[in-house]
Amino acid sequence: MDLSFTPEEEGFRAQVCAFLHSELPRGIAAKVKAGQRLGKAEIERWQAILSRRGWLAPHWPVAYGGAGWSVVQRFIFEEETSLAHAPSPIPFGLNMLAPVLIKYGREDQKQHWLGRMLRGEDWWCQGYSEPGAGSDLANIKTTAVRDGDHYVINGQKTWTTLGQHANMMFCLVRTERSAKRQQGISFVLVDLQAPGVEVRPIITLDGDHEVNEVFFTDVRTPTTHLVGEENQGWTYAKYLLTYERTSMAGVGASTASLAWLKEIAQRETKRGRPLAEDPLFAARIACAEIALSNLRTTTLRVVAAAERGEVPGPESSMLKIRGTEIRQEISALARRALGPHARPFLPELLDGDGAQQPIDRLHAPGVTPTYLNLRKLTIFGGSNEIQRNIITKTTLRL
Ligand SMILES: Cc1cc2nc3c(=O)[nH]c(=O)nc-3n(C[C@H](O)[C@H](O)[C@H](O)COP(=O)(O)OP(=O)(O)OC[C@H]3O[C@@H](n4cnc5c(N)ncnc54)[C@H](O)[C@@H]3O)c2cc1C
């Protein structure tokens, strides 16, 4: 199979690089590279730059503001933006809710919500998981009861990523108790500023506030905020998850982290010589690099199949497993390279201005928090054990 890019595709790559060179704010890229935290305003600033160029939601149909790119162009864009250390746009609205609205939403919902996403008017979060419903998602208990032209919602969501910034949540709720748990679930949009919503922080291993618990007490949402049909939410929820997973190979992000790891390994020394020349450490870097190169080839094969119109099946589970394992291994090596200087949590450095930081070991403050933070990759989006179950059932037919 020919995995090389055409001259047109390479021309497109050059266009993306030129755009990143002129438009990506240096301070933001420096923070992403060093694993420092971005504030809401910085994320919104970069999303607004992409939106002005028409590249915030390139995968959407052109009629709704998409760029009309091929899947290969999308792959190239993802690769180059990661290599340039551009922040990834927040996926909840653009990559998760939008495809559901485009396939199952009413026309007025598409016009309203998609337009607002492109203009950066809403910050969406995902309300799937509950304390008793993660891998076993059909176990959700949050209820929505009809009251005239509203639903009244009661219950709790958890692990809500960046819910502290969000004004809107797409939410799975139980609208009917039925024998089969997958039935009776609906997909609704909820205004998080409505009375009865309480968002509480969960502080994670890296000391960061990235996830939340969200409590609903008699929260009213209009019935016009129902997506698709009542009680059919499970179908839409699963459709959304395939979108969530296919973007998780993270080849570009791993390539960028590998380059950063090599920089660190050149600077750090062991017995007076760069760590990069230590045979054991060099071998571990080489293993990660080979695995990443294989993942890139496999991803391109899946991309090529998608270009021919084939829908990725268990391949997306395979990409998720390998992609997340490789990212974790690279972050583990970076932390190891810093040895005793790998500091667990230095808030003042994490929140600092990346552009001002000289790159030395004390100014790689993101390495350990990134290592800790990336433990999440093998859990969310359907844990890697669940992905292995999918492969076992669909490919090995066990
Ligand atoms: C940082 C982070 C951010 C998140 N963000 C969001 C968000 O924004 N919105 C949202 O809705 N959710 C979010 N989640 C939740 C995430 O989707 C769940 O954590 C995930 O689905 C796993 O569910 P659980 O945590 O309840 O673990 P459980 O389902 O209880 O699983 C515990 C362990 O058992 C294993 N296991 C469970 N069932 C099986 C099985 N059948 N076979 C083999 N092994 C099994 C799992 O792999 C895991 O190792 C986030 C999670 C994390 C960690």
PDB file of N, CA, C and O and ligand atoms in Angstrom, residues 92 126-129 133-136 158-161 210-211 376 379-383 385-386 389, ligand 1:
ATOM      1  N   PHE A  92     -15.484  18.917  23.133  1.00  0.00           N
ATOM      2  CA  PHE A  92     -16.846  18.497  23.506  1.00  0.00           C
ATOM      3  C   PHE A  92     -17.932  19.004  22.564  1.00  0.00           C
ATOM      4  O   PHE A  92     -18.813  18.247  22.167  1.00  0.00           O
ATOM      5  N   GLN A 126     -19.308  17.375  28.698  1.00  0.00           N
ATOM      6  CA  GLN A 126     -19.954  16.080  28.430  1.00  0.00           C
ATOM      7  C   GLN A 126     -20.515  15.493  29.717  1.00  0.00           C
ATOM      8  O   GLN A 126     -19.756  15.200  30.646  1.00  0.00           O
ATOM      9  N   GLY A 127     -21.820  15.281  29.759  1.00  0.00           N
ATOM     10  CA  GLY A 127     -22.460  14.720  30.947  1.00  0.00           C
ATOM     11  C   GLY A 127     -22.909  13.289  30.701  1.00  0.00           C
ATOM     12  O   GLY A 127     -24.115  13.025  30.576  1.00  0.00           O
ATOM     13  N   TYR A 128     -21.949  12.379  30.607  1.00  0.00           N
ATOM     14  CA  TYR A 128     -22.264  10.958  30.456  1.00  0.00           C
ATOM     15  C   TYR A 128     -22.107  10.245  31.808  1.00  0.00           C
ATOM     16  O   TYR A 128     -23.047   9.702  32.347  1.00  0.00           O
ATOM     17  N   SER A 129     -20.852  10.238  32.335  1.00  0.00           N
ATOM     18  CA  SER A 129     -20.526   9.394  33.495  1.00  0.00           C
ATOM     19  C   SER A 129     -21.239   9.839  34.763  1.00  0.00           C
ATOM     20  O   SER A 129     -21.470  11.033  34.987  1.00  0.00           O
ATOM     21  N   ALA A 133     -21.950   4.751  36.892  1.00  0.00           N
ATOM     22  CA  ALA A 133     -22.084   4.514  35.446  1.00  0.00           C
ATOM     23  C   ALA A 133     -20.883   5.090  34.709  1.00  0.00           C
ATOM     24  O   ALA A 133     -20.829   6.284  34.420  1.00  0.00           O
ATOM     25  N   GLY A 134     -19.866   4.223  34.478  1.00  0.00           N
ATOM     26  CA  GLY A 134     -18.693   4.627  33.697  1.00  0.00           C
ATOM     27  C   GLY A 134     -18.600   3.684  32.517  1.00  0.00           C
ATOM     28  O   GLY A 134     -19.225   3.895  31.476  1.00  0.00           O
ATOM     29  N   SER A 135     -17.852   2.581  32.704  1.00  0.00           N
ATOM     30  CA  SER A 135     -17.826   1.547  31.656  1.00  0.00           C
ATOM     31  C   SER A 135     -19.246   1.027  31.423  1.00  0.00           C
ATOM     32  O   SER A 135     -19.653   0.757  30.298  1.00  0.00           O
ATOM     33  N   ASP A 136     -19.977   0.883  32.520  1.00  0.00           N
ATOM     34  CA  ASP A 136     -21.361   0.409  32.420  1.00  0.00           C
ATOM     35  C   ASP A 136     -22.281   1.630  32.290  1.00  0.00           C
ATOM     36  O   ASP A 136     -23.097   1.930  33.173  1.00  0.00           O
ATOM     37  N   THR A 158     -20.424  12.937  36.897  1.00  0.00           N
ATOM     38  CA  THR A 158     -19.086  13.068  37.483  1.00  0.00           C
ATOM     39  C   THR A 158     -18.002  13.006  36.415  1.00  0.00           C
ATOM     40  O   THR A 158     -18.293  12.663  35.265  1.00  0.00           O
ATOM     41  N   TRP A 159     -16.796  13.377  36.805  1.00  0.00           N
ATOM     42  CA  TRP A 159     -15.626  13.451  35.912  1.00  0.00           C
ATOM     43  C   TRP A 159     -15.847  14.445  34.775  1.00  0.00           C
ATOM     44  O   TRP A 159     -15.301  14.274  33.692  1.00  0.00           O
ATOM     45  N   THR A 160     -16.674  15.457  35.002  1.00  0.00           N
ATOM     46  CA  THR A 160     -17.026  16.380  33.922  1.00  0.00           C
ATOM     47  C   THR A 160     -15.837  17.293  33.610  1.00  0.00           C
ATOM     48  O   THR A 160     -15.546  18.238  34.351  1.00  0.00           O
ATOM     49  N   THR A 161     -15.170  16.993  32.498  1.00  0.00           N
ATOM     50  CA  THR A 161     -13.947  17.726  32.149  1.00  0.00           C
ATOM     51  C   THR A 161     -14.256  19.184  31.831  1.00  0.00           C
ATOM     52  O   THR A 161     -15.136  19.476  31.009  1.00  0.00           O
ATOM     53  N   GLU A 210      -9.247  19.919  36.690  1.00  0.00           N
ATOM     54  CA  GLU A 210      -9.645  19.674  35.297  1.00  0.00           C
ATOM     55  C   GLU A 210     -11.021  19.014  35.240  1.00  0.00           C
ATOM     56  O   GLU A 210     -11.746  19.143  34.275  1.00  0.00           O
ATOM     57  N   VAL A 211     -11.367  18.270  36.308  1.00  0.00           N
ATOM     58  CA  VAL A 211     -12.643  17.542  36.291  1.00  0.00           C
ATOM     59  C   VAL A 211     -13.522  17.973  37.460  1.00  0.00           C
ATOM     60  O   VAL A 211     -13.040  18.550  38.432  1.00  0.00           O
ATOM     61  N   LYS A 376      -4.895   9.401  32.674  1.00  0.00           N
ATOM     62  CA  LYS A 376      -6.313   9.373  32.316  1.00  0.00           C
ATOM     63  C   LYS A 376      -6.565   8.759  30.940  1.00  0.00           C
ATOM     64  O   LYS A 376      -7.657   8.248  30.662  1.00  0.00           O
ATOM     65  N   ILE A 379      -8.076   5.478  30.607  1.00  0.00           N
ATOM     66  CA  ILE A 379      -9.354   5.297  31.314  1.00  0.00           C
ATOM     67  C   ILE A 379     -10.507   5.899  30.514  1.00  0.00           C
ATOM     68  O   ILE A 379     -11.528   5.249  30.284  1.00  0.00           O
ATOM     69  N   PHE A 380     -10.343   7.158  30.085  1.00  0.00           N
ATOM     70  CA  PHE A 380     -11.537   7.798  29.493  1.00  0.00           C
ATOM     71  C   PHE A 380     -11.742   7.435  28.011  1.00  0.00           C
ATOM     72  O   PHE A 380     -10.908   6.765  27.410  1.00  0.00           O
ATOM     73  N   GLY A 381     -12.901   7.875  27.502  1.00  0.00           N
ATOM     74  CA  GLY A 381     -13.236   7.523  26.118  1.00  0.00           C
ATOM     75  C   GLY A 381     -13.493   6.022  25.985  1.00  0.00           C
ATOM     76  O   GLY A 381     -13.410   5.450  24.902  1.00  0.00           O
ATOM     77  N   GLY A 382     -13.828   5.366  27.091  1.00  0.00           N
ATOM     78  CA  GLY A 382     -13.955   3.902  27.118  1.00  0.00           C
ATOM     79  C   GLY A 382     -12.584   3.351  27.484  1.00  0.00           C
ATOM     80  O   GLY A 382     -11.622   3.514  26.707  1.00  0.00           O
ATOM     81  N   SER A 383     -12.429   2.736  28.655  1.00  0.00           N
ATOM     82  CA  SER A 383     -11.105   2.327  29.132  1.00  0.00           C
ATOM     83  C   SER A 383     -10.473   1.341  28.136  1.00  0.00           C
ATOM     84  O   SER A 383     -11.161   0.726  27.319  1.00  0.00           O
ATOM     85  N   GLU A 385      -9.296  -1.523  28.699  1.00  0.00           N
ATOM     86  CA  GLU A 385      -9.809  -2.898  28.896  1.00  0.00           C
ATOM     87  C   GLU A 385     -11.100  -3.074  28.083  1.00  0.00           C
ATOM     88  O   GLU A 385     -11.302  -4.102  27.432  1.00  0.00           O
ATOM     89  N   ILE A 386     -11.944  -2.052  28.113  1.00  0.00           N
ATOM     90  CA  ILE A 386     -13.202  -2.125  27.349  1.00  0.00           C
ATOM     91  C   ILE A 386     -12.900  -2.179  25.843  1.00  0.00           C
ATOM     92  O   ILE A 386     -13.548  -2.913  25.083  1.00  0.00           O
ATOM     93  N   ASN A 389     -12.042  -5.608  24.978  1.00  0.00           N
ATOM     94  CA  ASN A 389     -13.262  -6.428  24.875  1.00  0.00           C
ATOM     95  C   ASN A 389     -13.902  -6.246  23.496  1.00  0.00           C
ATOM     96  O   ASN A 389     -14.351  -7.220  22.882  1.00  0.00           O
TER      97      ASN A 389
HETATM   98  C1  LIG B   1      -9.589  12.617  33.612  1.00  0.00           C
HETATM   99  C2  LIG B   1     -10.931  12.075  33.224  1.00  0.00           C
HETATM  100  C3  LIG B   1     -11.805  12.875  32.517  1.00  0.00           C
HETATM  101  C4  LIG B   1     -13.090  12.422  32.207  1.00  0.00           C
HETATM  102  N1  LIG B   1     -13.957  13.267  31.555  1.00  0.00           N
HETATM  103  C5  LIG B   1     -15.240  12.874  31.386  1.00  0.00           C
HETATM  104  C6  LIG B   1     -16.213  13.800  30.873  1.00  0.00           C
HETATM  105  O1  LIG B   1     -15.891  14.955  30.531  1.00  0.00           O
HETATM  106  N2  LIG B   1     -17.494  13.399  30.783  1.00  0.00           N
HETATM  107  C7  LIG B   1     -17.889  12.135  31.125  1.00  0.00           C
HETATM  108  O2  LIG B   1     -19.073  11.837  30.994  1.00  0.00           O
HETATM  109  N3  LIG B   1     -17.001  11.239  31.612  1.00  0.00           N
HETATM  110  C8  LIG B   1     -15.694  11.581  31.765  1.00  0.00           C
HETATM  111  N4  LIG B   1     -14.778  10.691  32.288  1.00  0.00           N
HETATM  112  C9  LIG B   1     -15.253   9.387  32.760  1.00  0.00           C
HETATM  113  C10 LIG B   1     -14.745   8.203  31.955  1.00  0.00           C
HETATM  114  O3  LIG B   1     -15.460   8.059  30.773  1.00  0.00           O
HETATM  115  C11 LIG B   1     -14.873   6.987  32.876  1.00  0.00           C
HETATM  116  O4  LIG B   1     -13.912   7.150  33.909  1.00  0.00           O
HETATM  117  C12 LIG B   1     -14.641   5.679  32.151  1.00  0.00           C
HETATM  118  O5  LIG B   1     -15.699   5.398  31.289  1.00  0.00           O
HETATM  119  C13 LIG B   1     -14.432   4.516  33.151  1.00  0.00           C
HETATM  120  O6  LIG B   1     -15.496   4.461  34.053  1.00  0.00           O
HETATM  121  P1  LIG B   1     -15.262   4.406  35.636  1.00  0.00           P
HETATM  122  O7  LIG B   1     -14.284   5.493  35.982  1.00  0.00           O
HETATM  123  O8  LIG B   1     -16.583   4.427  36.284  1.00  0.00           O
HETATM  124  O9  LIG B   1     -14.514   3.043  35.904  1.00  0.00           O
HETATM  125  P2  LIG B   1     -15.218   1.622  35.974  1.00  0.00           P
HETATM  126  O10 LIG B   1     -16.163   1.444  34.852  1.00  0.00           O
HETATM  127  O11 LIG B   1     -15.723   1.412  37.352  1.00  0.00           O
HETATM  128  O12 LIG B   1     -13.970   0.662  35.717  1.00  0.00           O
HETATM  129  C14 LIG B   1     -12.992   0.391  36.726  1.00  0.00           C
HETATM  130  C15 LIG B   1     -11.959  -0.553  36.126  1.00  0.00           C
HETATM  131  O13 LIG B   1     -12.592  -1.792  35.756  1.00  0.00           O
HETATM  132  C16 LIG B   1     -12.370  -2.080  34.382  1.00  0.00           C
HETATM  133  N5  LIG B   1     -13.583  -2.669  33.790  1.00  0.00           N
HETATM  134  C17 LIG B   1     -14.861  -2.241  33.941  1.00  0.00           C
HETATM  135  N6  LIG B   1     -15.707  -3.027  33.245  1.00  0.00           N
HETATM  136  C18 LIG B   1     -14.937  -3.964  32.629  1.00  0.00           C
HETATM  137  C19 LIG B   1     -15.229  -5.054  31.765  1.00  0.00           C
HETATM  138  N7  LIG B   1     -16.468  -5.345  31.349  1.00  0.00           N
HETATM  139  N8  LIG B   1     -14.186  -5.819  31.308  1.00  0.00           N
HETATM  140  C20 LIG B   1     -12.903  -5.545  31.694  1.00  0.00           C
HETATM  141  N9  LIG B   1     -12.578  -4.524  32.518  1.00  0.00           N
HETATM  142  C21 LIG B   1     -13.570  -3.747  32.983  1.00  0.00           C
HETATM  143  C22 LIG B   1     -12.074  -0.728  33.731  1.00  0.00           C
HETATM  144  O14 LIG B   1     -11.288  -0.872  32.570  1.00  0.00           O
HETATM  145  C23 LIG B   1     -11.319   0.000  34.840  1.00  0.00           C
HETATM  146  O15 LIG B   1      -9.974  -0.384  34.817  1.00  0.00           O
HETATM  147  C24 LIG B   1     -13.478  11.113  32.574  1.00  0.00           C
HETATM  148  C25 LIG B   1     -12.574  10.290  33.262  1.00  0.00           C
HETATM  149  C26 LIG B   1     -11.320  10.752  33.587  1.00  0.00           C
HETATM  150  C27 LIG B   1     -10.382   9.844  34.352  1.00  0.00           C
END
